[in-house]
Coordinates of C-alpha atoms and ligand atoms in Angstrom, one line a residue:
X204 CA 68.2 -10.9 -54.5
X205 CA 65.4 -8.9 -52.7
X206 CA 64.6 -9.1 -49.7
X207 CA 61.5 -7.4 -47.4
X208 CA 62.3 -7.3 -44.2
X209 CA 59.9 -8.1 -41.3
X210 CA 58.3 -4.9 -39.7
X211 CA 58.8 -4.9 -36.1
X212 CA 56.2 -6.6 -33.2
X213 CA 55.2 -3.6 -31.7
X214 CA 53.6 -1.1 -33.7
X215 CA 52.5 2.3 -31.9
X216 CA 48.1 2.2 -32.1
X217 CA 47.5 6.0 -33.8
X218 CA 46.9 8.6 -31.2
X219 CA 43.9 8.3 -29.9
X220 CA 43.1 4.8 -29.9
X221 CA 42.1 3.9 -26.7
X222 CA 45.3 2.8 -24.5
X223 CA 46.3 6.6 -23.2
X224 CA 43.9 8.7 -26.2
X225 CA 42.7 12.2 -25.9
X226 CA 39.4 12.7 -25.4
X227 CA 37.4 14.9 -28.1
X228 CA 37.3 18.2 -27.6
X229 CA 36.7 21.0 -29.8
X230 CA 40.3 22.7 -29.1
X231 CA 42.1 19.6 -30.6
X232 CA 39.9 18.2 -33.4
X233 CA 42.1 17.3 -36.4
X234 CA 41.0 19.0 -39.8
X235 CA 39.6 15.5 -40.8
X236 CA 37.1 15.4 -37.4
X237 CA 36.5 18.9 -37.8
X238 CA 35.0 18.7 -41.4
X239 CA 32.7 15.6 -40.4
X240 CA 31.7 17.9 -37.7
X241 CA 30.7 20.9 -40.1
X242 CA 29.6 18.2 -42.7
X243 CA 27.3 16.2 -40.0
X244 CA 26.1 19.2 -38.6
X245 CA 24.2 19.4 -35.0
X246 CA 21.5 17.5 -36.0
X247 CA 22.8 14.3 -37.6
X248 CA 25.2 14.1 -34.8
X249 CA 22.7 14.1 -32.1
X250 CA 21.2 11.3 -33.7
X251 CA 24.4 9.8 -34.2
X252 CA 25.0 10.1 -30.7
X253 CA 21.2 8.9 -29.6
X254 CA 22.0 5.7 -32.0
X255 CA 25.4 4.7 -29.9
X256 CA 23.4 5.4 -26.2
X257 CA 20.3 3.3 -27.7
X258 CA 23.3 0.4 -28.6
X259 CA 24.2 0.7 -25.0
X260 CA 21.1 0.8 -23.1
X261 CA 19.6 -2.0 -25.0
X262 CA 22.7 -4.0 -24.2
X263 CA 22.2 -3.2 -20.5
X264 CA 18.2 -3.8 -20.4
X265 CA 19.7 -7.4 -22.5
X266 CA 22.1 -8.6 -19.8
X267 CA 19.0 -8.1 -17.3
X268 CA 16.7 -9.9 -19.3
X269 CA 19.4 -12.9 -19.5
X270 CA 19.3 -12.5 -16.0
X271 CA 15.2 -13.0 -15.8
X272 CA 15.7 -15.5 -18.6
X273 CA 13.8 -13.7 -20.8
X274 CA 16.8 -14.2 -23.3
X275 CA 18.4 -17.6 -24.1
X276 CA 21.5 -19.1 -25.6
X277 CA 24.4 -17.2 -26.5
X278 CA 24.7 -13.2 -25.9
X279 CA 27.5 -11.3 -27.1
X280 CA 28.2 -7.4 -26.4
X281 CA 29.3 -4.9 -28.5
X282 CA 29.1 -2.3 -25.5
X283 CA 32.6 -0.2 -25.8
X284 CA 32.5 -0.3 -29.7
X285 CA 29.7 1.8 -30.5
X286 CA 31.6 4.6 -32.2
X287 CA 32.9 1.7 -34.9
X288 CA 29.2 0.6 -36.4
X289 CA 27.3 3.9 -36.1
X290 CA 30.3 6.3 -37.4
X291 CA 30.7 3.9 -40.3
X292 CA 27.3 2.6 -40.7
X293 CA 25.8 6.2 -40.8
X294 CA 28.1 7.2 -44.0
X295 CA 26.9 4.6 -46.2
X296 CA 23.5 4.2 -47.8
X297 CA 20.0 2.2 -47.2
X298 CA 20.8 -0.2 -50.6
X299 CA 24.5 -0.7 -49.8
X300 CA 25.5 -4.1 -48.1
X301 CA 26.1 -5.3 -44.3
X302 CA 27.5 -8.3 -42.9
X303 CA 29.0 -9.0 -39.9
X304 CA 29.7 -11.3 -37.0
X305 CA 27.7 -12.9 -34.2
X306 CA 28.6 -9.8 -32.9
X307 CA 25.6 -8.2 -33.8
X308 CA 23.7 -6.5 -32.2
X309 CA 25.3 -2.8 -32.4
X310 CA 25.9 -3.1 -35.9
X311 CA 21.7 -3.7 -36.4
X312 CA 20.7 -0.9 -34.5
X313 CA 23.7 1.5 -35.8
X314 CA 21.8 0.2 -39.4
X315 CA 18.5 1.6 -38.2
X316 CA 16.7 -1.8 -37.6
X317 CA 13.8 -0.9 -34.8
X318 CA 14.9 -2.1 -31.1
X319 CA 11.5 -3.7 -30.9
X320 CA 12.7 -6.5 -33.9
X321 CA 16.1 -7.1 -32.3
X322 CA 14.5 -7.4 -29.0
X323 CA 12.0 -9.8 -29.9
X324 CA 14.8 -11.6 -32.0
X325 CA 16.7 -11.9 -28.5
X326 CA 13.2 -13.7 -26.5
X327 CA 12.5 -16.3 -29.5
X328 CA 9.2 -14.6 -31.1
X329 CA 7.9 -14.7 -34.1
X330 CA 7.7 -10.8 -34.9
X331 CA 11.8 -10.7 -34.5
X332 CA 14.2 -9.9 -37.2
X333 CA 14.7 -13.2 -38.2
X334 CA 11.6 -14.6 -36.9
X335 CA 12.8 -16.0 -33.7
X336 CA 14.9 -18.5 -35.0
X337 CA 18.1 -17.0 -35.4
X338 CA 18.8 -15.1 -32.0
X339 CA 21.5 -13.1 -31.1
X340 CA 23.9 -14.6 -33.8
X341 CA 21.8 -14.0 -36.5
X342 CA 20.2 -10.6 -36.6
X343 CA 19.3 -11.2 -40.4
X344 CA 16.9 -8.4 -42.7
X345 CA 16.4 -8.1 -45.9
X346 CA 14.9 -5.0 -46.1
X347 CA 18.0 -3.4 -44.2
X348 CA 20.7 -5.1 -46.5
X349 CA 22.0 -6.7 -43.2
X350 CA 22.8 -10.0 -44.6
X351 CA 23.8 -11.6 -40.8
X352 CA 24.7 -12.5 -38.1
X353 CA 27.2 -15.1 -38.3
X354 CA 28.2 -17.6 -36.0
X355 CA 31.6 -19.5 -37.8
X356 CA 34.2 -17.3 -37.0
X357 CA 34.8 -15.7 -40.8
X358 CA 31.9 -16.8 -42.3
X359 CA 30.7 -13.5 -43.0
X360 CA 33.9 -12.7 -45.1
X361 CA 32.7 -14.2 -48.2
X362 CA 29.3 -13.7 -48.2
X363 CA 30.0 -9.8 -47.4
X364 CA 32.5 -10.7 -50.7
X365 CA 29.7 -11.4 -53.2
X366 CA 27.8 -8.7 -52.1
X367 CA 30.4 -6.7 -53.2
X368 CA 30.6 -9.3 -56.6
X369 CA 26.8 -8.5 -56.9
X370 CA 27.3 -4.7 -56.9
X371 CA 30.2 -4.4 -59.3
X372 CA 28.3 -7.3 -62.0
X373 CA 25.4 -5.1 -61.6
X374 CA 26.8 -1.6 -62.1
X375 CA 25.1 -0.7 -59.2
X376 CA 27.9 1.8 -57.8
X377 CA 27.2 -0.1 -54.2
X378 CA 29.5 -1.1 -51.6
X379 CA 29.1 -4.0 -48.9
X380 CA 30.7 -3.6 -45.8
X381 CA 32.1 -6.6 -43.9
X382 CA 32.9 -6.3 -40.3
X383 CA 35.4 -8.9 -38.6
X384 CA 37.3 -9.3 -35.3
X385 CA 40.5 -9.7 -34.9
X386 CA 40.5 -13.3 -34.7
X387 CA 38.9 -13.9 -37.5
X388 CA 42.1 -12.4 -39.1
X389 CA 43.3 -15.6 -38.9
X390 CA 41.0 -17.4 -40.7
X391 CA 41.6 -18.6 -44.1
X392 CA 38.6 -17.2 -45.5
X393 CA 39.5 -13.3 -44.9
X394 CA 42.8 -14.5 -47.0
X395 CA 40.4 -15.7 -49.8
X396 CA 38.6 -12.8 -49.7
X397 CA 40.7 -10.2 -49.6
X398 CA 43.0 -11.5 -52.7
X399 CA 39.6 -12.2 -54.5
X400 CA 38.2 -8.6 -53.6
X401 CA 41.7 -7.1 -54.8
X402 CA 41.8 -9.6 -58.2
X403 CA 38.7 -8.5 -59.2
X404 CA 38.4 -4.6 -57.9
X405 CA 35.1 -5.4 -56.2
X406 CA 33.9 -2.8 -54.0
X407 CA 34.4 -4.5 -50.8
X408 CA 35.3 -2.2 -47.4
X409 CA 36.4 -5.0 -44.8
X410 CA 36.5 -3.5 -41.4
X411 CA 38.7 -5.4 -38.6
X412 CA 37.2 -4.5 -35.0
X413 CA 39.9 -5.1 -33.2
X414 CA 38.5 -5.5 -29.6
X415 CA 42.1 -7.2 -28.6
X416 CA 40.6 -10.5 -27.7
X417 CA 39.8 -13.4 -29.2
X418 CA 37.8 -15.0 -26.5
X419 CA 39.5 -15.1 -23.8
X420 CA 42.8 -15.0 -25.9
X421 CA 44.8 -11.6 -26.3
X422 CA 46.0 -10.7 -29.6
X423 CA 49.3 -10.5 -28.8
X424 CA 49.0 -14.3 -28.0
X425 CA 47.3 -15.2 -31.2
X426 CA 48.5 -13.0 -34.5
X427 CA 52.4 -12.8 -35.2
X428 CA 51.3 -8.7 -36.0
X429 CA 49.8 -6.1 -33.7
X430 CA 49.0 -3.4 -36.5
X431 CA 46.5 -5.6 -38.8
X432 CA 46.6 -2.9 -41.8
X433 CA 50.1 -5.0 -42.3
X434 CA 48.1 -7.4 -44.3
X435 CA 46.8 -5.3 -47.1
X436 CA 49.8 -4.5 -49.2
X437 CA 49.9 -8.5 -49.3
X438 CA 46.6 -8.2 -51.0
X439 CA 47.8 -5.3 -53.2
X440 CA 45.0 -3.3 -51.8
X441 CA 44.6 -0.1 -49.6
X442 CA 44.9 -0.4 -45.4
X443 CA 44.2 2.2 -42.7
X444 CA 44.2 2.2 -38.9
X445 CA 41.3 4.6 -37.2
X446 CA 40.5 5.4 -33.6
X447 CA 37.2 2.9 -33.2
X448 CA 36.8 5.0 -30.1
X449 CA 36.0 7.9 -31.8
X450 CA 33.0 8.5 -33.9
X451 CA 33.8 11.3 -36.0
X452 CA 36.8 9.2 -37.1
X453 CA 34.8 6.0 -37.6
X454 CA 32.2 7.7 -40.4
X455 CA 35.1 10.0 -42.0
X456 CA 37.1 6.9 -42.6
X457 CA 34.1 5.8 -44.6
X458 CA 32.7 8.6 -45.9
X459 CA 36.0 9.0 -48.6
X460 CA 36.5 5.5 -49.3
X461 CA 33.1 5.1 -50.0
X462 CA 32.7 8.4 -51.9
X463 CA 36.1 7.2 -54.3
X464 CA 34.8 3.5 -54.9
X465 CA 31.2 4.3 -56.1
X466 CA 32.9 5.0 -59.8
X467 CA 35.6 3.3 -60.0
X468 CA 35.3 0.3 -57.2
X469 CA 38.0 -1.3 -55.2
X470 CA 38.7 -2.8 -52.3
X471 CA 39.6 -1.3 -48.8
X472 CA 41.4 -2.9 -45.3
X473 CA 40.0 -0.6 -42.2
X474 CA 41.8 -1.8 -38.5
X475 CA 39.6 -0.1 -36.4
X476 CA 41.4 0.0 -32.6
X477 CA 38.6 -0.9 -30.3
X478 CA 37.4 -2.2 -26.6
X479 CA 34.5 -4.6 -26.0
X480 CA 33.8 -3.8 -21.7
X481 CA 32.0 -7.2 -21.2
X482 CA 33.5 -10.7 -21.4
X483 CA 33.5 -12.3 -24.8
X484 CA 29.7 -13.3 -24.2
X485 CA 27.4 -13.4 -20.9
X486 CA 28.6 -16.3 -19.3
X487 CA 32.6 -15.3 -19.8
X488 CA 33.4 -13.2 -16.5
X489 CA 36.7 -12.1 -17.9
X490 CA 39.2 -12.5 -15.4
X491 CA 42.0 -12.4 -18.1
X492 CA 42.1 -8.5 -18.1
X493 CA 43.0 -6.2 -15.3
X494 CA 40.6 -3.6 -14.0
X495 CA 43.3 -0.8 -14.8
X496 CA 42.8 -2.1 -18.5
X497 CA 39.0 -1.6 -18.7
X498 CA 39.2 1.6 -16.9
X499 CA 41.9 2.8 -19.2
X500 CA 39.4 2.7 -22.0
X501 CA 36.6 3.9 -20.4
X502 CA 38.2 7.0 -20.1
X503 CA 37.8 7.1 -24.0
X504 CA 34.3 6.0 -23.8
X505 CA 32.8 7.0 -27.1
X506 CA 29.7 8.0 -25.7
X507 CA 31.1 9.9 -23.2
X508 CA 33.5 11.9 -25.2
X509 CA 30.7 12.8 -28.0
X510 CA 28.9 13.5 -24.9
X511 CA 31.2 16.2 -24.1
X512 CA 31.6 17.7 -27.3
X513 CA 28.6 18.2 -27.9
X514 CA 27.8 19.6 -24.6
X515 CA 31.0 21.8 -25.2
X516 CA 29.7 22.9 -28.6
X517 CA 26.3 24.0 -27.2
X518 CA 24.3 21.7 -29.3
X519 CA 23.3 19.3 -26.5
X520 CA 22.8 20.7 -23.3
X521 CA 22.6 18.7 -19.6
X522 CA 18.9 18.8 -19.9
X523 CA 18.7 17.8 -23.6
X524 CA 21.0 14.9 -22.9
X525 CA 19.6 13.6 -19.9
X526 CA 15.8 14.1 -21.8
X527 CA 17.8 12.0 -24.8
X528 CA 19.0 9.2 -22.6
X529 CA 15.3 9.1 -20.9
X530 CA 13.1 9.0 -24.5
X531 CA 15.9 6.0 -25.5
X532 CA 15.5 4.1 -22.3
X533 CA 11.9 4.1 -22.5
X534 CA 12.3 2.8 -26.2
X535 CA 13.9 -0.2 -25.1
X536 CA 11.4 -0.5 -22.4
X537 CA 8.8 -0.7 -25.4
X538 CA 10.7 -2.8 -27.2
X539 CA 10.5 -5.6 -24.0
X540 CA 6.9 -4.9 -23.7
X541 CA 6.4 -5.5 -27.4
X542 CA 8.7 -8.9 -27.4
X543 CA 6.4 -10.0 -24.3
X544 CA 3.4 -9.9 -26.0
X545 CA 4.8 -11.3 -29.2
X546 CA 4.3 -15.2 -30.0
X547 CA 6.4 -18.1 -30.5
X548 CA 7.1 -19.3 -34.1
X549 CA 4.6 -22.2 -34.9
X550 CA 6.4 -25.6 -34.7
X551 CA 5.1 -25.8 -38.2
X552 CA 7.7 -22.9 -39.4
X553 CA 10.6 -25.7 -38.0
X554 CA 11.8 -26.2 -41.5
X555 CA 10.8 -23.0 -43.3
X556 CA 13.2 -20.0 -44.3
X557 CA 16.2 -22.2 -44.4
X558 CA 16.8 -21.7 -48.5
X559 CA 15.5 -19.2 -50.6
X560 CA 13.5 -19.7 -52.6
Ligands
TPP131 C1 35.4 -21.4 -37.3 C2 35.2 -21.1 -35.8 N1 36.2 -21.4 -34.9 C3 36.0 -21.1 -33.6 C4 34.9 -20.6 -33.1 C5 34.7 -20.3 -31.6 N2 34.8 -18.9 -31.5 C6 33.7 -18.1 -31.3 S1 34.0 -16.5 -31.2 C7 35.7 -16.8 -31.3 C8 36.6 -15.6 -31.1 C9 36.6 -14.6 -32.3 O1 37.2 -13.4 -31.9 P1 37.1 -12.1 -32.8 O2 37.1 -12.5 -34.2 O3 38.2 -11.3 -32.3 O4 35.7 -11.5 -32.5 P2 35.1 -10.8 -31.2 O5 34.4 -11.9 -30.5 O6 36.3 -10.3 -30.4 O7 34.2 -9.8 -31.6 C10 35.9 -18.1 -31.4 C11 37.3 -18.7 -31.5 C12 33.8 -20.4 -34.1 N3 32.7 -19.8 -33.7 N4 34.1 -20.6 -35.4
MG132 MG1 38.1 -9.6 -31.0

């Protein structure tokens, strides 16, 4: 007889991950941080670092335009997980594939989608990413590879699947990325997927952001394990755990994988340990967390800490930075301007881009 027995409940989150991390500094970078540092350089991380402060400020300048109902419908924020969509999505390339959750909105700017699309996306026009119809569920683009924006819980999973069937029929040494919460864990799709993705060696990188809610539902409350990277051996696949409040770990956790499956694919399980700071969307206030909690994690604030390393490393001064934050704030400011002036879809469009053709 063989038995496995059952790991136990509480797994330890890897150093760093938000409850009680260090913060970056140049004195304690691990080799891996410190050669994405040398291989990133001063410039690509600046940008790196502009990208996350643009996610946040165009969250912020999105909350007040709910506010002035400018914006309508649902709104979910990614503020707090920045570090997870730019670090990864900045270590794969323009033709690889991208789908994620309603969740969206970081993960199409960290792709390089102009503010001014999203933005107009968010009010309802015309010139948005998906025309206007979609809103903040369904950032959609073709021309970025972002293939949604999705609003089931899970339904991402196997489209972000045949992406990856499409780049291993086609030879095209691509990989598709498919972001997931940690309640979608659940779902009997990611199951599907994952043993499909692992049958067939597609090149499929599934990345759980694990926020620790569900809603308003706590993890602990709603998955029978804490460390999610559990579920890979299931699959007969590879699963790893990264600090998701850390950039330079988010893009080196990508960078190898995706360097090793170009040739020879395979699948890939990434838990990355993550905070979102607002409610599960707009009109959730959140009262099922502590104060302490959110506090705790803004201590690890990804912005923050690249911030201060870069500050520390001399390659972004007080006056650079604050010059940075002003040039991105007036972006977003364009990008409202530019959704103002933008039309309405014609009624006619009602029942337009629904197939393709
Ligand atoms: C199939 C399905 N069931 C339920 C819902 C309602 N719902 C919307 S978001 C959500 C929670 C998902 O949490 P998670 O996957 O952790 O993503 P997060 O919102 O934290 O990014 C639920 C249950 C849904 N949209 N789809
Ligand atoms: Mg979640």
């Amino acid at each position: 007889m063989v038995s496995v027995a059952a790991p136990s409940r509480k797994k330890q989150a890897p150093k760093g991950a938000g409850e009680g991390g260090n913060a970056l500094s140049r004195a304690t970078l691990t080799p891996r941080q410190q050669q994405a540092l040398d291989e990133l350089g001063k410039d690509r991380l600046v940008q790196m670092h502009r990208r996350m402060f643009l996610v946040r400020s165009f969250e912020q300048r999105c909350e007040q335009m709910y506010q002035q109902r400018k914006i309508g419908g649902f709104l979910h924020l990614y503020m707090g997980e920045e570090a997870v969509g730019v670090g990864m999505l900045s270590a794969i390339e323009p033709d690889d594939y991208v789908t994620t959750s309603y969740r969206d909105h970081g993960i199409a700017l960290a792709r390089g989608i102009p503010p001014a699309l999203l933005m107009a996306e968010l009010f309802g026009r015309v010139t948005g990413v998906s025309r206007g119809k979609g809103g903040s569920m369904h950032f959609y683009s073709k021309q970025f590879n972002l293939l949604g924006g999705h609003g089931i819980v899970g339904g991402q999973v196997p489209v972000g699947l045949g992406a990856a069937f499409t780049a291993k029929y086609l030879s095209s040494g691509n990989v598709s990325l498919v972001f997931l919460g940690d309640g979608a864990v659940q779902q009997g799709t990611f199951h599907e997927s994952l043993n499909i993705a692992a049958l067939w060696r597609l090149p499929a990188i599934f990345v759980i952001e694990n926020n620790q809610y569900g809603m308003g539902t706590a993890i602990d409350r709603a998955s029978a394990v804490d460390d999610f990277t559990l579920k890979a051996p299931g699959y007969n696949m590879e699963g790893v755990c990264v600090d998701g409040m850390n950039l330079l770990d988010c893009y080196a956790v990508i960078k190898d994988a995706v360097a090793r499956r170009r040739d020879e694919p395979s699948p890939l399980l990434i838990e990355a340990k993550t905070y979102r700071y607002r409610g599960h969307s707009i009109s959730d206030p959140a009262t099922y967390r502590t104060k302490d909690e959110i506090q705790r994690y803004q201590k690890v604030d990804p912005i923050q800490q690249m911030k201060g390393l870069l500050a520390e490393l001399g390659w972004l001064g007080e006056a650079a930075a604050k010059a940075l934050e002003k040039e991105v704030r007036d972006e977003v400011i364009d990008a409202v301007n530019f959704s103002d002036q933008s039309d309405e879809p014609d009624p006619s469009e009602r029942t337009m881009h629904i197939f393709a053709e």
